[in-house]
Amino acid sequence: MAVYLEHFGLSQAPFGLTPNTGLYQALLPHDEAIQVLQMALKSGEGFIKVSGEVGTGKTLLCRKLLNEMSDDYQFAYLPNPCLSAEQIHSALASELGLQVDATASPHSVLESIHHHLIDLASKQRPVVLLIDEAQALSDEALEVIRLLGNLETEQRKLLHVVLFGQPELDERLASQQLRQLRQRITFSYRLRALEKDEVASYIQHRLHLSGYRGGPLFTAASLKMLTRASRGIPRLINILAHKVLMLCYGQGAQQVSVKMVKQAVADTEDAVRPQSQTTWLVLAASACVAVAAAAWWSLSL
């Protein structure tokens, strides 16, 4: 539990790193992604892809889907992409509640899955396989997943597959050897970072749902700096906001200052440094180059 909760009158930590659907906000990029997923699943399409940079909320969307649509679909969730072809079959069987003998051949495991999918289809229970961090799957594993998408009746697909991955997934799917899988993907969505107004709304929303009822916690300048430093990436927003609230609590303050954000940024490796600091570093580097060049020139005379 964050040490600053009582200081700010919070009931829970608003900026944790664990994806929390209870704090979900339907901002435009995430709301559009959910709508694309819902439409694609309802239309019975086989393969769907959601890609986005690290920290943009792909896992949160995955969990949102699991929480909100479990009444309509039978979900199988594979959060670990480092699986061999045989392990993917076994993991899918396990997610579907099938008891598979450890000595069973890959063919018999696949047959068990196929029969179970047919049984679920007869009960009007569509099955959706969600794969997180799909960019880490091997080519062999992606081919196995493509072949799973071939399981169908004359009327419908027996298995829908949703791939969540970083932009590297898009790059891999553009390759010649994965063209068959690429052509199967009928719906896709690329998550973007949050814009300035969305960052402010995101922070306020999480604070409000976590119990904060005080005045503006961030000054306009500190919020602007945090937005720039985070590049609008939710995970970085959470990291920086958590750190500045700890600094605010430690100093007994009731409002976040620019200095606090600067300190949090300096302590966060992937955050964008303030422009003044970057400019100073460039000027310092230029000065060093000029001094070195002058010294070389004087020695060469």
Coordinates of C-alpha atoms in Angstrom, one line a residue:
M1 CA 0.0 0.0 0.0
A2 CA 1.4 3.4 -1.0
V3 CA 2.6 5.5 2.0
Y4 CA 0.9 8.6 0.7
L5 CA -2.7 7.3 0.7
E6 CA -3.8 8.8 4.0
H7 CA -2.0 12.1 3.2
F8 CA -4.2 12.6 0.1
G9 CA -7.3 10.8 1.4
L10 CA -7.0 8.0 -1.0
S11 CA -8.7 4.6 -0.7
Q12 CA -6.3 2.8 -3.0
A13 CA -3.1 3.5 -5.0
P14 CA -4.2 5.3 -8.2
F15 CA -1.1 4.8 -10.2
G16 CA 0.0 1.1 -9.8
L17 CA 1.7 -0.7 -12.6
T18 CA -0.5 -3.8 -12.4
P19 CA -3.3 -3.4 -15.0
N20 CA -6.4 -2.6 -13.0
T21 CA -9.7 -2.7 -14.9
G22 CA -11.4 -1.0 -12.0
L23 CA -9.6 2.2 -12.9
Y24 CA -10.2 1.8 -16.6
Q25 CA -11.2 5.0 -18.5
A26 CA -12.8 4.9 -21.9
L27 CA -10.4 7.4 -23.5
L28 CA -10.5 7.5 -27.3
P29 CA -7.7 5.0 -28.2
H30 CA -8.8 2.4 -25.7
D31 CA -12.5 2.8 -26.4
E32 CA -11.9 2.5 -30.2
A33 CA -9.8 -0.7 -29.6
I34 CA -12.6 -2.2 -27.5
Q35 CA -15.2 -1.4 -30.1
V36 CA -13.0 -3.0 -32.9
L37 CA -12.6 -6.1 -30.8
Q38 CA -16.3 -6.4 -30.0
M39 CA -17.3 -5.8 -33.6
A40 CA -14.8 -8.3 -34.9
L41 CA -15.8 -11.0 -32.5
K42 CA -19.5 -10.5 -33.1
S43 CA -18.9 -10.8 -36.9
G44 CA -17.2 -14.1 -36.3
E45 CA -13.8 -13.2 -37.8
G46 CA -10.9 -15.6 -37.1
F47 CA -7.9 -13.4 -36.5
I48 CA -7.7 -10.0 -34.8
K49 CA -4.6 -8.0 -33.9
V50 CA -4.1 -5.1 -31.5
S51 CA -0.6 -3.6 -31.5
G52 CA 1.0 -0.7 -29.6
E53 CA 4.1 0.5 -28.0
V54 CA 5.3 -0.8 -24.6
G55 CA 3.0 0.6 -21.8
T56 CA 0.1 1.8 -24.0
G57 CA -2.4 -0.5 -22.3
K58 CA -2.6 -3.7 -24.3
T59 CA -2.7 -6.0 -21.3
L60 CA -5.4 -3.8 -19.7
L61 CA -7.5 -4.2 -22.8
C62 CA -7.0 -7.9 -22.8
R63 CA -8.2 -8.1 -19.2
K64 CA -11.1 -5.7 -19.9
L65 CA -12.2 -8.1 -22.6
L66 CA -12.0 -11.1 -20.3
N67 CA -14.0 -9.3 -17.6
E68 CA -16.8 -7.9 -19.7
M69 CA -17.5 -10.5 -22.4
S70 CA -17.0 -13.8 -20.5
D71 CA -20.8 -14.3 -20.5
D72 CA -20.9 -14.4 -24.3
Y73 CA -17.6 -16.1 -25.1
Q74 CA -15.4 -19.0 -23.8
F75 CA -12.0 -17.3 -23.4
A76 CA -8.6 -19.0 -23.4
Y77 CA -5.8 -16.7 -22.2
L78 CA -2.1 -17.3 -22.9
P79 CA -0.1 -14.6 -21.2
N80 CA 3.2 -16.4 -21.8
P81 CA 4.3 -16.4 -25.4
C82 CA 7.5 -18.4 -24.9
L83 CA 5.8 -21.6 -25.7
S84 CA 6.7 -24.3 -28.2
A85 CA 4.2 -25.7 -30.7
E86 CA 3.3 -28.6 -28.5
Q87 CA 3.1 -26.4 -25.4
I88 CA 0.6 -24.1 -27.2
H89 CA -1.8 -27.1 -27.8
S90 CA -1.4 -28.2 -24.2
A91 CA -1.9 -24.7 -22.8
L92 CA -5.0 -24.2 -24.9
A93 CA -6.4 -27.6 -23.8
S94 CA -5.8 -26.6 -20.2
E95 CA -7.5 -23.2 -20.6
L96 CA -10.5 -25.0 -22.1
G97 CA -10.7 -27.3 -19.1
L98 CA -9.6 -30.4 -20.9
Q99 CA -7.8 -33.2 -19.0
V100 CA -4.9 -34.2 -21.3
D101 CA -2.6 -37.1 -20.5
A102 CA 1.0 -36.0 -20.3
T103 CA 2.0 -38.9 -22.6
A104 CA -0.6 -38.0 -25.2
S105 CA 0.6 -37.3 -28.7
P106 CA 0.3 -33.8 -30.2
H107 CA -2.2 -35.2 -32.7
S108 CA -4.5 -36.6 -30.0
V109 CA -4.3 -33.3 -28.0
L110 CA -5.4 -31.4 -31.1
E111 CA -8.2 -33.9 -31.8
S112 CA -9.4 -33.4 -28.2
I113 CA -9.4 -29.6 -28.7
H114 CA -11.2 -30.0 -32.0
H115 CA -14.0 -32.1 -30.6
H116 CA -14.4 -29.8 -27.6
L117 CA -14.6 -26.7 -29.9
I118 CA -17.4 -28.5 -31.9
D119 CA -19.2 -29.2 -28.7
L120 CA -19.0 -25.6 -27.6
A121 CA -20.1 -24.4 -31.0
S122 CA -23.2 -26.6 -30.8
K123 CA -24.0 -24.8 -27.5
Q124 CA -23.6 -21.4 -29.1
R125 CA -20.5 -20.7 -27.1
P126 CA -17.8 -19.1 -29.3
V127 CA -14.2 -19.7 -28.2
V128 CA -11.7 -16.8 -28.2
L129 CA -7.9 -17.4 -27.8
L130 CA -6.2 -14.3 -26.3
I131 CA -2.4 -14.1 -26.7
D132 CA -0.5 -11.4 -24.9
E133 CA 3.0 -10.3 -25.9
A134 CA 2.5 -12.0 -29.3
Q135 CA 5.6 -10.4 -30.8
A136 CA 7.7 -12.9 -28.7
L137 CA 6.1 -15.9 -30.3
S138 CA 8.5 -18.0 -32.6
D139 CA 7.6 -18.4 -36.3
E140 CA 6.8 -22.0 -35.5
A141 CA 4.4 -21.1 -32.7
L142 CA 2.7 -18.5 -35.0
E143 CA 2.3 -21.1 -37.6
V144 CA 0.7 -23.5 -35.1
I145 CA -1.7 -20.7 -34.1
R146 CA -2.5 -20.1 -37.8
L147 CA -3.4 -23.7 -38.2
L148 CA -5.6 -23.6 -35.1
G149 CA -7.5 -20.9 -37.0
N150 CA -8.3 -23.5 -39.6
L151 CA -10.6 -25.4 -37.2
E152 CA -14.0 -24.7 -38.5
T153 CA -17.4 -26.1 -39.6
E154 CA -19.0 -25.3 -42.9
Q155 CA -20.8 -22.4 -41.3
R156 CA -18.3 -20.8 -38.8
K157 CA -14.9 -20.6 -37.3
L158 CA -14.5 -22.7 -34.2
L159 CA -11.7 -20.6 -32.7
H160 CA -11.2 -16.8 -32.8
V161 CA -7.7 -15.6 -32.1
V162 CA -6.8 -12.1 -30.8
L163 CA -3.1 -11.2 -30.9
F164 CA -1.9 -8.4 -28.6
G165 CA 1.7 -7.3 -29.3
Q166 CA 4.2 -4.6 -29.7
P167 CA 5.0 -2.9 -33.0
E168 CA 7.6 -5.6 -33.6
L169 CA 4.6 -7.9 -34.2
D170 CA 3.6 -5.8 -37.2
E171 CA 7.1 -5.9 -38.6
R172 CA 7.3 -9.7 -38.3
L173 CA 3.9 -10.2 -39.9
A174 CA 5.1 -8.1 -42.8
S175 CA 7.7 -10.8 -43.6
Q176 CA 7.2 -13.2 -46.5
Q177 CA 7.3 -16.3 -44.4
L178 CA 4.3 -15.1 -42.3
R179 CA 2.2 -13.9 -45.2
Q180 CA -0.4 -16.7 -44.7
L181 CA -1.1 -15.6 -41.1
R182 CA -1.0 -11.9 -42.2
Q183 CA -3.8 -12.5 -44.7
R184 CA -6.0 -14.1 -42.1
I185 CA -6.0 -11.0 -39.9
T186 CA -9.2 -9.2 -40.9
F187 CA -9.4 -6.6 -38.1
S188 CA -6.5 -4.8 -36.5
Y189 CA -6.0 -1.7 -34.3
R190 CA -2.9 0.3 -33.5
L191 CA -3.0 1.8 -30.0
R192 CA -1.5 5.3 -29.8
A193 CA -0.2 7.3 -26.9
L194 CA -2.5 9.7 -25.0
E195 CA -2.7 13.3 -26.1
K196 CA -2.3 16.3 -23.7
D197 CA -5.9 16.6 -22.7
E198 CA -6.3 12.9 -22.4
V199 CA -3.3 12.7 -20.0
A200 CA -4.9 15.3 -17.7
S201 CA -8.2 13.4 -17.8
Y202 CA -6.5 10.1 -17.2
I203 CA -4.7 11.4 -14.1
Q204 CA -7.9 13.1 -12.7
H205 CA -10.0 10.0 -13.4
R206 CA -7.7 7.7 -11.5
L207 CA -7.4 10.1 -8.6
H208 CA -11.2 10.5 -8.4
L209 CA -11.8 6.7 -8.5
S210 CA -9.2 6.3 -5.8
G211 CA -11.0 8.6 -3.4
Y212 CA -9.3 12.0 -3.9
R213 CA -11.6 14.9 -3.3
G214 CA -9.2 17.8 -2.8
G215 CA -8.3 20.7 -5.0
P216 CA -6.1 20.5 -8.1
L217 CA -3.2 18.2 -7.2
F218 CA -1.0 19.2 -10.1
T219 CA -0.2 22.7 -11.2
A220 CA -0.6 23.5 -14.9
A221 CA 3.2 23.6 -15.3
S222 CA 3.9 20.3 -13.5
L223 CA 1.1 18.6 -15.5
K224 CA 2.6 19.9 -18.7
M225 CA 6.1 18.6 -17.8
L226 CA 4.7 15.2 -16.7
T227 CA 2.8 14.9 -20.0
R228 CA 5.9 15.7 -22.1
A229 CA 8.2 13.4 -20.0
S230 CA 5.8 10.5 -20.3
R231 CA 5.2 10.9 -24.0
G232 CA 1.5 10.1 -23.2
I233 CA 2.3 6.5 -22.4
P234 CA 0.0 5.3 -19.6
R235 CA 2.7 3.1 -17.9
L236 CA 5.1 6.0 -17.7
I237 CA 2.4 8.3 -16.5
N238 CA 1.7 5.9 -13.7
I239 CA 5.4 5.6 -12.8
L240 CA 6.0 9.4 -12.8
A241 CA 2.7 10.2 -11.0
H242 CA 3.4 7.6 -8.3
K243 CA 6.9 9.1 -7.7
V244 CA 5.7 12.7 -7.5
L245 CA 3.0 11.8 -5.1
M246 CA 5.6 10.1 -2.9
L247 CA 7.7 13.3 -3.1
C248 CA 4.7 15.5 -2.3
Y249 CA 3.9 13.4 0.7
G250 CA 7.5 13.3 1.9
Q251 CA 7.7 17.1 1.8
G252 CA 4.3 17.5 3.5
A253 CA 2.9 19.4 0.5
Q254 CA -0.6 19.3 -0.9
Q255 CA 0.3 20.1 -4.5
V256 CA 2.8 18.7 -7.0
S257 CA 5.4 21.2 -8.1
V258 CA 7.6 21.3 -11.3
K259 CA 10.6 20.6 -9.1
M260 CA 9.0 17.3 -7.9
V261 CA 8.3 16.3 -11.5
K262 CA 11.9 17.0 -12.5
Q263 CA 13.1 14.8 -9.7
A264 CA 10.8 12.0 -10.7
V265 CA 11.9 12.3 -14.3
A266 CA 15.5 12.2 -13.4
D267 CA 14.8 9.0 -11.5
T268 CA 13.0 7.4 -14.5
E269 CA 15.2 6.0 -17.2
D270 CA 12.7 6.0 -20.1
A271 CA 11.2 9.4 -19.3
V272 CA 12.0 12.4 -21.6
R273 CA 14.3 14.9 -19.9
P274 CA 13.2 18.6 -19.7
Q275 CA 14.2 20.5 -22.8
S276 CA 16.4 22.9 -20.8
Q277 CA 18.4 20.0 -19.5
T278 CA 18.7 18.4 -22.9
T279 CA 19.8 21.7 -24.4
W280 CA 22.4 22.1 -21.7
L281 CA 23.8 18.7 -22.4
V282 CA 24.0 19.4 -26.2
L283 CA 25.8 22.7 -25.5
A284 CA 28.2 21.0 -23.1
A285 CA 28.9 18.3 -25.7
S286 CA 29.4 21.0 -28.4
A287 CA 31.8 22.9 -26.1
C288 CA 33.8 19.7 -25.5
V289 CA 34.0 19.0 -29.2
A290 CA 35.2 22.6 -29.8
V291 CA 37.8 22.4 -27.1
A292 CA 39.1 19.1 -28.5
A293 CA 39.2 20.5 -32.0
A294 CA 41.1 23.6 -30.9
A295 CA 43.6 21.4 -29.0
W296 CA 44.1 19.2 -32.0
W297 CA 44.6 22.2 -34.3
S298 CA 47.2 23.8 -32.0
L299 CA 49.1 20.6 -31.8
S300 CA 49.1 20.1 -35.6
L301 CA 50.7 23.6 -36.2

